[in-house]
mmCIF file of C-alpha atoms in Angstrom:
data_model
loop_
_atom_site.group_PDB
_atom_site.id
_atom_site.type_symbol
_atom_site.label_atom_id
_atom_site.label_comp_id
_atom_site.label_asym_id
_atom_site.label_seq_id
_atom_site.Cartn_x
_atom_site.Cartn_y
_atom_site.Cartn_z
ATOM 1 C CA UNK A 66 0.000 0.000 0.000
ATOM 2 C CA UNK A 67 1.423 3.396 -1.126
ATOM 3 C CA UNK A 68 0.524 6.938 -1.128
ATOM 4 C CA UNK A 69 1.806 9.044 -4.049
ATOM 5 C CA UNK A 70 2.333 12.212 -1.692
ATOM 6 C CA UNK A 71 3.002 11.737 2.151
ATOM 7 C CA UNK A 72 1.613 13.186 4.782
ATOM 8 C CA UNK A 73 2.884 13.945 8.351
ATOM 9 C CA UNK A 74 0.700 14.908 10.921
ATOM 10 C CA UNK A 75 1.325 15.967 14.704
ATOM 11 C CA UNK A 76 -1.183 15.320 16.655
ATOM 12 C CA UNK A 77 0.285 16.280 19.534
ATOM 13 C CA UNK A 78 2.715 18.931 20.713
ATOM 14 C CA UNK A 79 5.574 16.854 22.422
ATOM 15 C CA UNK A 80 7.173 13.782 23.691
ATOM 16 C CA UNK A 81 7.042 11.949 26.933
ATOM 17 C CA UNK A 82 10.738 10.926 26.376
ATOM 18 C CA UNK A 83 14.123 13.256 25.842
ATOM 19 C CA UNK A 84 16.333 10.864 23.513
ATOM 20 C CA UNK A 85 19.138 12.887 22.530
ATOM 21 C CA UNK A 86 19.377 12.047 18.834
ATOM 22 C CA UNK A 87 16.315 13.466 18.316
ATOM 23 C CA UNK A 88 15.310 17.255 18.965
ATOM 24 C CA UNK A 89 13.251 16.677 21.313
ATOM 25 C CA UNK A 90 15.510 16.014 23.503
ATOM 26 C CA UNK A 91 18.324 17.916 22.008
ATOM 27 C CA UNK A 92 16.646 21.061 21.250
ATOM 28 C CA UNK A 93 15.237 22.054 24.196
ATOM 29 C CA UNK A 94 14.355 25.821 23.395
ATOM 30 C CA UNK A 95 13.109 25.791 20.051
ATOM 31 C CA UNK A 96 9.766 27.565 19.532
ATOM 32 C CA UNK A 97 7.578 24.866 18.420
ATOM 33 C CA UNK A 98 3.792 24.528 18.480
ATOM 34 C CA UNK A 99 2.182 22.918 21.895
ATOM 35 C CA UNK A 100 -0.813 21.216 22.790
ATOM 36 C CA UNK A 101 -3.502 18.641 21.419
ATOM 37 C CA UNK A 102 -5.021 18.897 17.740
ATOM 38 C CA UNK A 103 -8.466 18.753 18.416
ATOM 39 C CA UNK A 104 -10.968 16.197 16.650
ATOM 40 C CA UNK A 105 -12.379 19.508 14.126
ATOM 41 C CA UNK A 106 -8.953 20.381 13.077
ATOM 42 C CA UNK A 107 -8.082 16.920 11.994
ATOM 43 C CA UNK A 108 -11.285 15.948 10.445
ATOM 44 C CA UNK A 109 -11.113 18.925 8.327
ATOM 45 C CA UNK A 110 -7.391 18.201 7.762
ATOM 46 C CA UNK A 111 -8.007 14.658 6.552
ATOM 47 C CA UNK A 112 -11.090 16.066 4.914
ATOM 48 C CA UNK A 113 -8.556 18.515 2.573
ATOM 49 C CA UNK A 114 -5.785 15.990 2.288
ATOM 50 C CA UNK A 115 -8.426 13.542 0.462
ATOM 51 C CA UNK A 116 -9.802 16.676 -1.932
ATOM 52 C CA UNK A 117 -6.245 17.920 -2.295
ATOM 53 C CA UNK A 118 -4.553 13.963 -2.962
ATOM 54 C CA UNK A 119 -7.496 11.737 -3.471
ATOM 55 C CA UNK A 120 -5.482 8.785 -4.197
ATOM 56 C CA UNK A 121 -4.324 9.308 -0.137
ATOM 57 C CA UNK A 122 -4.689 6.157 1.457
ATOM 58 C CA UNK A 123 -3.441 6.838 4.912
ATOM 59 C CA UNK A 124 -1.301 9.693 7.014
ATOM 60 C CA UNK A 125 1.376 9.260 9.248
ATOM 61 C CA UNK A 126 0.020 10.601 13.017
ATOM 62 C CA UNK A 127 4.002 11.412 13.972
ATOM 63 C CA UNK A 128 6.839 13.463 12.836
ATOM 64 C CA UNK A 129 8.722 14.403 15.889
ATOM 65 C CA UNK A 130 6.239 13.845 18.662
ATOM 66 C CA UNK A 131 4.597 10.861 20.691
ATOM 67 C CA UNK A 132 1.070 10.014 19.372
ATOM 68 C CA UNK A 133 -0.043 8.084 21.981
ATOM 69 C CA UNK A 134 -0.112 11.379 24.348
ATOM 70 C CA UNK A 135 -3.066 12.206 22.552
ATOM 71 C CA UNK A 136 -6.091 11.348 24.372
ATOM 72 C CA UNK A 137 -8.738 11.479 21.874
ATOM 73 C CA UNK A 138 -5.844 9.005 19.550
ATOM 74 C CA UNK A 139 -8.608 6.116 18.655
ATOM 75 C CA UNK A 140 -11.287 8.799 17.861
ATOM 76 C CA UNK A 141 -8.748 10.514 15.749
ATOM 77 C CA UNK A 142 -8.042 6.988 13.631
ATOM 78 C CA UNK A 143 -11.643 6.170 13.581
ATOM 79 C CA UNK A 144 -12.291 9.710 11.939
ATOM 80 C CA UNK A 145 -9.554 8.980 9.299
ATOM 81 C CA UNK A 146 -11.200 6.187 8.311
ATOM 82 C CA UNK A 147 -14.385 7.709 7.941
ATOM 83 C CA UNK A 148 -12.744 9.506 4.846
ATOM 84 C CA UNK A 149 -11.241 5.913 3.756
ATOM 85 C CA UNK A 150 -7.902 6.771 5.026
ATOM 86 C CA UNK A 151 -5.757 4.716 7.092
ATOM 87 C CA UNK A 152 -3.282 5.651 9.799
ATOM 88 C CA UNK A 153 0.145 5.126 10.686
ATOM 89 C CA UNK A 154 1.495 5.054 13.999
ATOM 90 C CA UNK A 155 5.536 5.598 15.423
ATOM 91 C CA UNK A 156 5.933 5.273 19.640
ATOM 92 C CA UNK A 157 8.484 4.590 21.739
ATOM 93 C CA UNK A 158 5.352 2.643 23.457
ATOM 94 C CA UNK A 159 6.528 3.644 27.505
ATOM 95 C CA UNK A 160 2.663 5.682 27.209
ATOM 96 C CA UNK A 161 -0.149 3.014 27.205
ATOM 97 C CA UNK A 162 -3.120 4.834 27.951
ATOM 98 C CA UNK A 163 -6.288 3.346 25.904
ATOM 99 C CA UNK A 164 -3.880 0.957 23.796
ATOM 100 C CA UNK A 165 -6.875 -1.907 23.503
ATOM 101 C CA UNK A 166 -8.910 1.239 21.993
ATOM 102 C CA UNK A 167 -5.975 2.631 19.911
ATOM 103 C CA UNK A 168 -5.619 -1.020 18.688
ATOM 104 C CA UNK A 169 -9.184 -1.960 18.092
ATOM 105 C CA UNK A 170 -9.582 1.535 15.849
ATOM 106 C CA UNK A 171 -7.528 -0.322 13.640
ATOM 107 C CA UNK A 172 -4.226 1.390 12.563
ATOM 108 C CA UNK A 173 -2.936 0.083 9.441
ATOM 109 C CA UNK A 174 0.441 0.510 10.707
ATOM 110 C CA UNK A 175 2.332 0.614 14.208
ATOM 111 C CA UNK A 176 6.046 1.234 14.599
ATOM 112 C CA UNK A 177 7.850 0.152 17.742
ATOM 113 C CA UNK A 178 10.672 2.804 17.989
ATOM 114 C CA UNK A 179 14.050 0.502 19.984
ATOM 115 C CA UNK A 180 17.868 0.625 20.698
ATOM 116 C CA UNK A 181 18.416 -2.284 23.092
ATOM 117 C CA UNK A 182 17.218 -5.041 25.338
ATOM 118 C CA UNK A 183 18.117 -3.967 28.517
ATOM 119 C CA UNK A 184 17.924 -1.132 29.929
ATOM 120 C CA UNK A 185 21.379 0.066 30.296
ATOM 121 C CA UNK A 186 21.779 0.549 26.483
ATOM 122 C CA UNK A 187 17.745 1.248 25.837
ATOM 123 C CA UNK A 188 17.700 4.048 28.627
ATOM 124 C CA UNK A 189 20.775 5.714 27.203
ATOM 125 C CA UNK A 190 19.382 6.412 23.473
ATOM 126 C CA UNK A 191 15.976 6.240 24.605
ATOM 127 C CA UNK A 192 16.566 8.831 28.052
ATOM 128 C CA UNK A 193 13.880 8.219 30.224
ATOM 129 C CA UNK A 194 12.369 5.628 28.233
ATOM 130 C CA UNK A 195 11.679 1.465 30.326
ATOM 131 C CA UNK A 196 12.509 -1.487 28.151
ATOM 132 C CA UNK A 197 10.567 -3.658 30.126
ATOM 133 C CA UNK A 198 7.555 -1.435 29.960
ATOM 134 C CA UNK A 199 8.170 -1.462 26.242
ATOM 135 C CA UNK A 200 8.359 -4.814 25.921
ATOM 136 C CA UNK A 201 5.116 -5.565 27.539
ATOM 137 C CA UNK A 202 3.341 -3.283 25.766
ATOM 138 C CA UNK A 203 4.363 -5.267 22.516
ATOM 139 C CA UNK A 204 2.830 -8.698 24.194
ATOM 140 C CA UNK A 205 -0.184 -6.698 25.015
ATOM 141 C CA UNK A 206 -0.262 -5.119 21.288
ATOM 142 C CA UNK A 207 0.266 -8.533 19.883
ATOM 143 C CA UNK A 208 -2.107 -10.056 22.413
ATOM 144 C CA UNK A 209 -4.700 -7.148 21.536
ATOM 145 C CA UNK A 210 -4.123 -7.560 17.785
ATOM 146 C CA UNK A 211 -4.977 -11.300 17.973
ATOM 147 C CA UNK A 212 -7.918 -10.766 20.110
ATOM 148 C CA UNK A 213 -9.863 -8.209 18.140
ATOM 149 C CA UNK A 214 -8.953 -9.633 14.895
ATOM 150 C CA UNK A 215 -7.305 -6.057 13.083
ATOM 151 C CA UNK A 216 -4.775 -6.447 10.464
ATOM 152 C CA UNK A 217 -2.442 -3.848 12.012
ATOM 153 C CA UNK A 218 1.549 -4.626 11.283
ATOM 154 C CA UNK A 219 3.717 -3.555 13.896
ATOM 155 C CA UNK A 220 7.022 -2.796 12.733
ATOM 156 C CA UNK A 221 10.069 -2.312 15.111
ATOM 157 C CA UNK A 222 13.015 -0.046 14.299
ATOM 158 C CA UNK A 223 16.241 -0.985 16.056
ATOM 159 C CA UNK A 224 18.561 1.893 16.436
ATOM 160 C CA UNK A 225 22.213 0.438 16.003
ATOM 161 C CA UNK A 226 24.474 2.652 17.851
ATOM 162 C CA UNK A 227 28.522 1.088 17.930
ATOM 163 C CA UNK A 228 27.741 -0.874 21.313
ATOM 164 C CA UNK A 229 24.447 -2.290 20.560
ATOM 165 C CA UNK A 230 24.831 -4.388 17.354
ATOM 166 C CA UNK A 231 25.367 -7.230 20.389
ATOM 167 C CA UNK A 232 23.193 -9.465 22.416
ATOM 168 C CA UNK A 233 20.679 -6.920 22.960
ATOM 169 C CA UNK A 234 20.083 -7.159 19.034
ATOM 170 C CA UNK A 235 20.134 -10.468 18.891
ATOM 171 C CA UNK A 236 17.293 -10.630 21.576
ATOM 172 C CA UNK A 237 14.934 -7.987 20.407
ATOM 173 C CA UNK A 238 15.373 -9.494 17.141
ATOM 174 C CA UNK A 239 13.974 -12.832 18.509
ATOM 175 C CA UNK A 240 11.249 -11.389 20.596
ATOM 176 C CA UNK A 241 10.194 -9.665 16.779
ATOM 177 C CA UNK A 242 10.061 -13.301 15.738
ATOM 178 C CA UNK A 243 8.049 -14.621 18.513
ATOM 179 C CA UNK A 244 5.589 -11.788 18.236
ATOM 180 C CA UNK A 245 5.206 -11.819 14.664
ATOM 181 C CA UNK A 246 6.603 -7.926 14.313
ATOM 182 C CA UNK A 247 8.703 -6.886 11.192
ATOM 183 C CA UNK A 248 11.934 -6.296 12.920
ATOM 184 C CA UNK A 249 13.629 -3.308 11.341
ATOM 185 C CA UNK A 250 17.013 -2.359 12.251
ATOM 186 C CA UNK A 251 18.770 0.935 10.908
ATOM 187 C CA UNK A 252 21.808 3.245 11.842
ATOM 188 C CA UNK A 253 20.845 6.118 13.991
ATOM 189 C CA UNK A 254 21.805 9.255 12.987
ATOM 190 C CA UNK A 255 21.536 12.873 14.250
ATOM 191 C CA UNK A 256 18.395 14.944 13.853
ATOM 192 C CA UNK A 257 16.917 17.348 12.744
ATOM 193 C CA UNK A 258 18.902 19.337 9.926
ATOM 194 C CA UNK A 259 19.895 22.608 11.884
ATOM 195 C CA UNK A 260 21.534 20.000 14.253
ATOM 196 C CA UNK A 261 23.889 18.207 11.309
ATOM 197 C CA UNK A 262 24.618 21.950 10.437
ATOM 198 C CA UNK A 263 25.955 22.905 13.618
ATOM 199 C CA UNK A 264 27.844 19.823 13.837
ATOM 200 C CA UNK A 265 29.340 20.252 10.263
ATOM 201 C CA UNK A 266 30.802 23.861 11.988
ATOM 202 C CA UNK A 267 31.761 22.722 15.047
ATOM 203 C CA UNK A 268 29.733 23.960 17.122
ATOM 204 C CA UNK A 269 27.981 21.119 19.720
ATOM 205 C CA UNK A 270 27.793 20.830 23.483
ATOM 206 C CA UNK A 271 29.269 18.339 25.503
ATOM 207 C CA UNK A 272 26.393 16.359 25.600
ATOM 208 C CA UNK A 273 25.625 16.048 21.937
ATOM 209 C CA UNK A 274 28.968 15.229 21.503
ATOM 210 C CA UNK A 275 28.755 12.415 23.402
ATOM 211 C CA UNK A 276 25.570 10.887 21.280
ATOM 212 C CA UNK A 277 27.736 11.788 17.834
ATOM 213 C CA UNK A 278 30.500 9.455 19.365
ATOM 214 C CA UNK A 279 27.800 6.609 19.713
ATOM 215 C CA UNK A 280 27.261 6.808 16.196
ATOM 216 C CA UNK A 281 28.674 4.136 14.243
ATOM 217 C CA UNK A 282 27.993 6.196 10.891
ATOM 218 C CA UNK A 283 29.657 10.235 11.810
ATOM 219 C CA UNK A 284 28.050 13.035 10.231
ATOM 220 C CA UNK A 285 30.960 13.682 7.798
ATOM 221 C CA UNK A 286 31.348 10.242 6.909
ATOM 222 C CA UNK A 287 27.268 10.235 5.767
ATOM 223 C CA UNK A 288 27.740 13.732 4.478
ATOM 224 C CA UNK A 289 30.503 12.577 2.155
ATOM 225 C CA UNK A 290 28.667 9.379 1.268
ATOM 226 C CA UNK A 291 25.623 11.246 0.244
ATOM 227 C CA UNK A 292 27.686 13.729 -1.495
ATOM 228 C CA UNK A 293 28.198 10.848 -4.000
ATOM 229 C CA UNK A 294 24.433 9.813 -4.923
ATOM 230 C CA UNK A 295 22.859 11.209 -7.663
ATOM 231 C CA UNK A 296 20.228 14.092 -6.442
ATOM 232 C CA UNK A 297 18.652 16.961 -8.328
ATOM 233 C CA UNK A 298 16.145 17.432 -6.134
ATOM 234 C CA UNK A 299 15.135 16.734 -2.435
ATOM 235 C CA UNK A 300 12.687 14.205 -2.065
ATOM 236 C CA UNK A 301 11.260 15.374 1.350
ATOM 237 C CA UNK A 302 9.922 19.406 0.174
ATOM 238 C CA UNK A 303 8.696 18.187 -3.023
ATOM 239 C CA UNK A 304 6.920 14.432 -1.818
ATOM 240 C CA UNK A 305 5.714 15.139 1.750
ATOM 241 C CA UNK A 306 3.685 17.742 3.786
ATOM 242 C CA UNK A 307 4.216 17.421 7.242
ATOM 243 C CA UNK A 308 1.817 19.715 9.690
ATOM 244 C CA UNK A 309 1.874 20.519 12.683
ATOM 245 C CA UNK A 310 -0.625 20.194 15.864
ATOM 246 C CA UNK A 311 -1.595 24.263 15.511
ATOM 247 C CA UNK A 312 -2.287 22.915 12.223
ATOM 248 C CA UNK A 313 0.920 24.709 10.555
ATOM 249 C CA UNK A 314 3.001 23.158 8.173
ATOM 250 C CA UNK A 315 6.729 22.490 8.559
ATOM 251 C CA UNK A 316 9.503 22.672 5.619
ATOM 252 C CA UNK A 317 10.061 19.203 5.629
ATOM 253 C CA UNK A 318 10.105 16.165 8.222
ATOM 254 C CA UNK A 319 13.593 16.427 9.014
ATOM 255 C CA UNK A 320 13.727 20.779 10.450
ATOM 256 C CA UNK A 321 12.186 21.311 13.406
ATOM 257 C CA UNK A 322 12.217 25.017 14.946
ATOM 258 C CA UNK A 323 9.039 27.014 14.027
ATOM 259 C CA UNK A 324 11.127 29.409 11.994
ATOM 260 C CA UNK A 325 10.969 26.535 8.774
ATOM 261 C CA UNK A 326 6.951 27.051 8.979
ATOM 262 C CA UNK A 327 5.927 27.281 5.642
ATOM 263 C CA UNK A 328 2.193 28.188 6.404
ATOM 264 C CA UNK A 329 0.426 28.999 9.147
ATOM 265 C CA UNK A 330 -2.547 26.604 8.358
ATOM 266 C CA UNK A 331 -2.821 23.973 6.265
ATOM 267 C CA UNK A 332 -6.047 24.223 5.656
ATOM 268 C CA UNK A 333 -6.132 27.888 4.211
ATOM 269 C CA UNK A 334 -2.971 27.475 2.031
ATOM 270 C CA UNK A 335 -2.801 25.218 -1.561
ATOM 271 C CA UNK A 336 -0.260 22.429 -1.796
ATOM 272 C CA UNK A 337 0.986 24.825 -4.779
ATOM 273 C CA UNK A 338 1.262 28.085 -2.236
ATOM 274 C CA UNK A 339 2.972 26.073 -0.124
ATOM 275 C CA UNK A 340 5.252 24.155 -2.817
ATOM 276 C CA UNK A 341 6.271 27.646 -3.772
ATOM 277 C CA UNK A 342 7.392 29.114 -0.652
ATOM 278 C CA UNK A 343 9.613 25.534 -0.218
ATOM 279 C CA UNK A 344 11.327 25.548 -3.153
ATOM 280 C CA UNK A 345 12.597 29.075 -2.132
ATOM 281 C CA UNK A 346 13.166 28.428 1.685
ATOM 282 C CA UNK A 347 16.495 29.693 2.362
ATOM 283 C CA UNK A 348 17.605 26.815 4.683
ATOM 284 C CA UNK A 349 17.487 24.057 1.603
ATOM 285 C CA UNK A 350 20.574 25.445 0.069
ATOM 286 C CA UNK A 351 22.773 24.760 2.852
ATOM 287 C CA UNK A 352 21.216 21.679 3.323
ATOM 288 C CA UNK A 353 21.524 19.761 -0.375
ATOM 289 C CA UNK A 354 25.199 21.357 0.033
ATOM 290 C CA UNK A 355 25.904 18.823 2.661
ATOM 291 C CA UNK A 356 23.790 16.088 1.201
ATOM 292 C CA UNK A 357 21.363 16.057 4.327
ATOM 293 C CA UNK A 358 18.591 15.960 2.415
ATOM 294 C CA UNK A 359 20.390 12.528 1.019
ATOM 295 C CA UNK A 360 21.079 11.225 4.759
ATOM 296 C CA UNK A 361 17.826 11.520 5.936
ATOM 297 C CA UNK A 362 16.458 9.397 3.555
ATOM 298 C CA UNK A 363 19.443 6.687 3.910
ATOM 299 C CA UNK A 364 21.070 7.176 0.698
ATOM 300 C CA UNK A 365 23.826 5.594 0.101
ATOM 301 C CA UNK A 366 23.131 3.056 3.318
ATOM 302 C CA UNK A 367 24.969 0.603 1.316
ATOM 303 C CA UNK A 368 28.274 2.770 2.233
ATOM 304 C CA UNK A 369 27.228 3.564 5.202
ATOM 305 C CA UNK A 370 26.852 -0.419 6.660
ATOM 306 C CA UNK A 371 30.836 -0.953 5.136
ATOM 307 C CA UNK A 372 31.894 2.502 7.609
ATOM 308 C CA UNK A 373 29.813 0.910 10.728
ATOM 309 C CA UNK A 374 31.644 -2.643 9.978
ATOM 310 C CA UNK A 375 34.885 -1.097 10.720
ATOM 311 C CA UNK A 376 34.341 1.609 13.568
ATOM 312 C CA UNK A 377 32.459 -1.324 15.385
ATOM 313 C CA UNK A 378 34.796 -4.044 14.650
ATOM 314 C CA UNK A 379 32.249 -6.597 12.661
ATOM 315 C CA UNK A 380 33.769 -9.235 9.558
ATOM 316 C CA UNK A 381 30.489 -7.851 8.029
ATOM 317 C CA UNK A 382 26.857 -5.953 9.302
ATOM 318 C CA UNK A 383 23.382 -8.295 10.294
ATOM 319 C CA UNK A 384 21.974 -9.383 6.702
ATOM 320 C CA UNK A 385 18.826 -7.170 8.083
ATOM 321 C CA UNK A 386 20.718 -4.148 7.519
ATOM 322 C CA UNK A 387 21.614 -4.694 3.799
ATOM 323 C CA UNK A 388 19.528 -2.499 1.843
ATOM 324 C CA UNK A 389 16.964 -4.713 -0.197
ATOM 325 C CA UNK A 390 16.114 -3.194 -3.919
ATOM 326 C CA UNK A 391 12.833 -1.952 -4.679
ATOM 327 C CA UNK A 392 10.261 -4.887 -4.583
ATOM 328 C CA UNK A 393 9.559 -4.375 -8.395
ATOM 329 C CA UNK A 394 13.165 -5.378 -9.490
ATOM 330 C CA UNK A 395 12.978 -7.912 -6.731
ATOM 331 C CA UNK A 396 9.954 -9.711 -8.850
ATOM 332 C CA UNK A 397 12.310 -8.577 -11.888
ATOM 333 C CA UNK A 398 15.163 -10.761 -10.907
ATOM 334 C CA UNK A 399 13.142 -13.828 -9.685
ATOM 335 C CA UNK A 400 11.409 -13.819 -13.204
ATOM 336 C CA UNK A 401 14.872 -14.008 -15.170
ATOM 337 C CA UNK A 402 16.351 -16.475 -12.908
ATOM 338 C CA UNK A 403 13.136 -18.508 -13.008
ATOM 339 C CA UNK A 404 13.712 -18.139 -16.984
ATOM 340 C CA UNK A 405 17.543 -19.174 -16.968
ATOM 341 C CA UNK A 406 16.570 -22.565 -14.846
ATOM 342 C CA UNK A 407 13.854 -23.708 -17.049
#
């Protein structure tokens, strides 16, 4: 299931944890929109998304914040789908208020946001975060799942850091097997954009210095490897639309201080208003210059899994963090080697 233009919606206005590769917890004072969307402002935004992209067949309820904060979350699903359009959900699942509910609504998608087994590694990357209340949240999701008879997939991204490709891996890995979840590792990387910026001039604390030298992939090492991929254009202004809970709408997923609002309301602005104003945002120049806008989409994560190898010490990385090709050539290749065996 695809949707030809994405789109990112806050629902809420924060995060219960402070993870420190991820504003949230590393931006501290930016001004950012607060609060709860309310059930009228998201009807009429899902409302406007189906007129504007009628092909839309479901929105992404997170871009930097924790959707299961929001109190009124299975209403809000149950409203998308009264304009046929799914939902997709991304927690760090330590906030389990109403999660039968949120699960019965039926969200097409659920994903499990990790970066360990135990707790010493988990609460590190995931500050303030429990591993063992995460991990019995996913029994009870899997239990809930079973018992209401929804055909949500729960995906879980494991954030490899240099320390935790280990026997924490290896374990969540397993309990993703057990529970039927898609397990999903990936390298973690620094967020947002103004962040990679102020790296790529020297300029971070003490403390986000310390989370760059967990990183088995540096920012310089993914700037130069996305230096080399072919890009004309950047993928997240021209393919995505990411608002905000006031209802404003953001540059792109990957900024994140109000000053990269593009509108101040979805729903009085055309995609082609906004389109305009993004294409001629000052802060995308410096950005394509050092490839970010190819790093936050992975590119190049072919490179990047040969640099991890060798700052971590591994003959080669987990074959689940080998980039698979796009499922068409996949069918592609199966259909000329089922051709060169007959």
């Amino acid at each position: 299931m695809t949707s030809p233009h994405q789109y990112f919606i806050d629902i809420v206005g924060g995060c219960n944890l402070r993870c420190p590769s991820c504003p949230v917890g590393n931006t501290p004072n930016a001004d950012r929109p607060t609060g709860l969307m309310s059930d009228e402002m998201f009807d009429g935004i899902i409302a406007r998304i189906k007129q504007e992209q009628p092909e839309t067949e479901y929105v992404l309820l997170y871009n930097w914040t924790e959707p299961f904060l929001h109190p009124r979350l299975p209403e809000l699903i149950r409203i998308a789908w009264k304009h046929g359009v799914g939902t997709h959900l991304s927690t760090n699942l330590n906030f389990d208020r109403k999660l039968d509910e949120i699960i019965q609504a039926e969200p097409l998608r659920i994903r499990v946001s990790v970066s360990g087994f135990t707790q010493e590694k988990y609460g590190r990357t995931h500050e303030k975060g429990e591993i063992e209340k995460v991990i019995g949240n996913m029994r009870r999701i899997r239990e809930a799942i079973d018992r209401f008879g929804v055909k949500t997939k729960v995906r879980v991204p494991y954030h490899c850091y240099v320390d935790n490709v280990d026997d924490d891996y290896k374990r969540m890995r397993a309990l993703c097997r057990e529970l039927d979840f898609k397990f999903e590792p990936c390298w973690a990387y620094l967020m947002p954009v103004e962040k990679n910026l102020k790296y790529l001039h020297g300029k971070l604390d003490e403390r986000e210095q310390k989370l760059v030298d967990l990183l088995a992939i540096r920012p310089e090492e993914a700037r130069e490897i996305s230096l080399r991929q072919p890009s004309d254009d950047c993928t997240l202004r021209r393919d995505q639309t990411v608002i905000n809970c006031d209802g404003s709408v953001a540059l792109c997923c990957a900024v994140y201080d109000a000053r990269f609002t593009v509108a101040g309301s979805y729903l009085d602005t055309t995609r082609e208003e906004r389109q305009k104003v993004k294409d001629s945002h000052p802060m995308c120049a410096p950005c394509m210059k050092e490839g970010l806008h190819v790093t936050m989409t992975y590119g190049g994560a072919g490179e990047w899994n040969q640099v991890a190898a060798r700052r971590i010490g591994l003959p080669s990385v987990p074959r689940e963090l080998i980039p698979r090709p796009p499922r068409g050539i996949r069918r592609l290749v199966r259909k000329i080697g089922d051709m060169l065996a007959s």
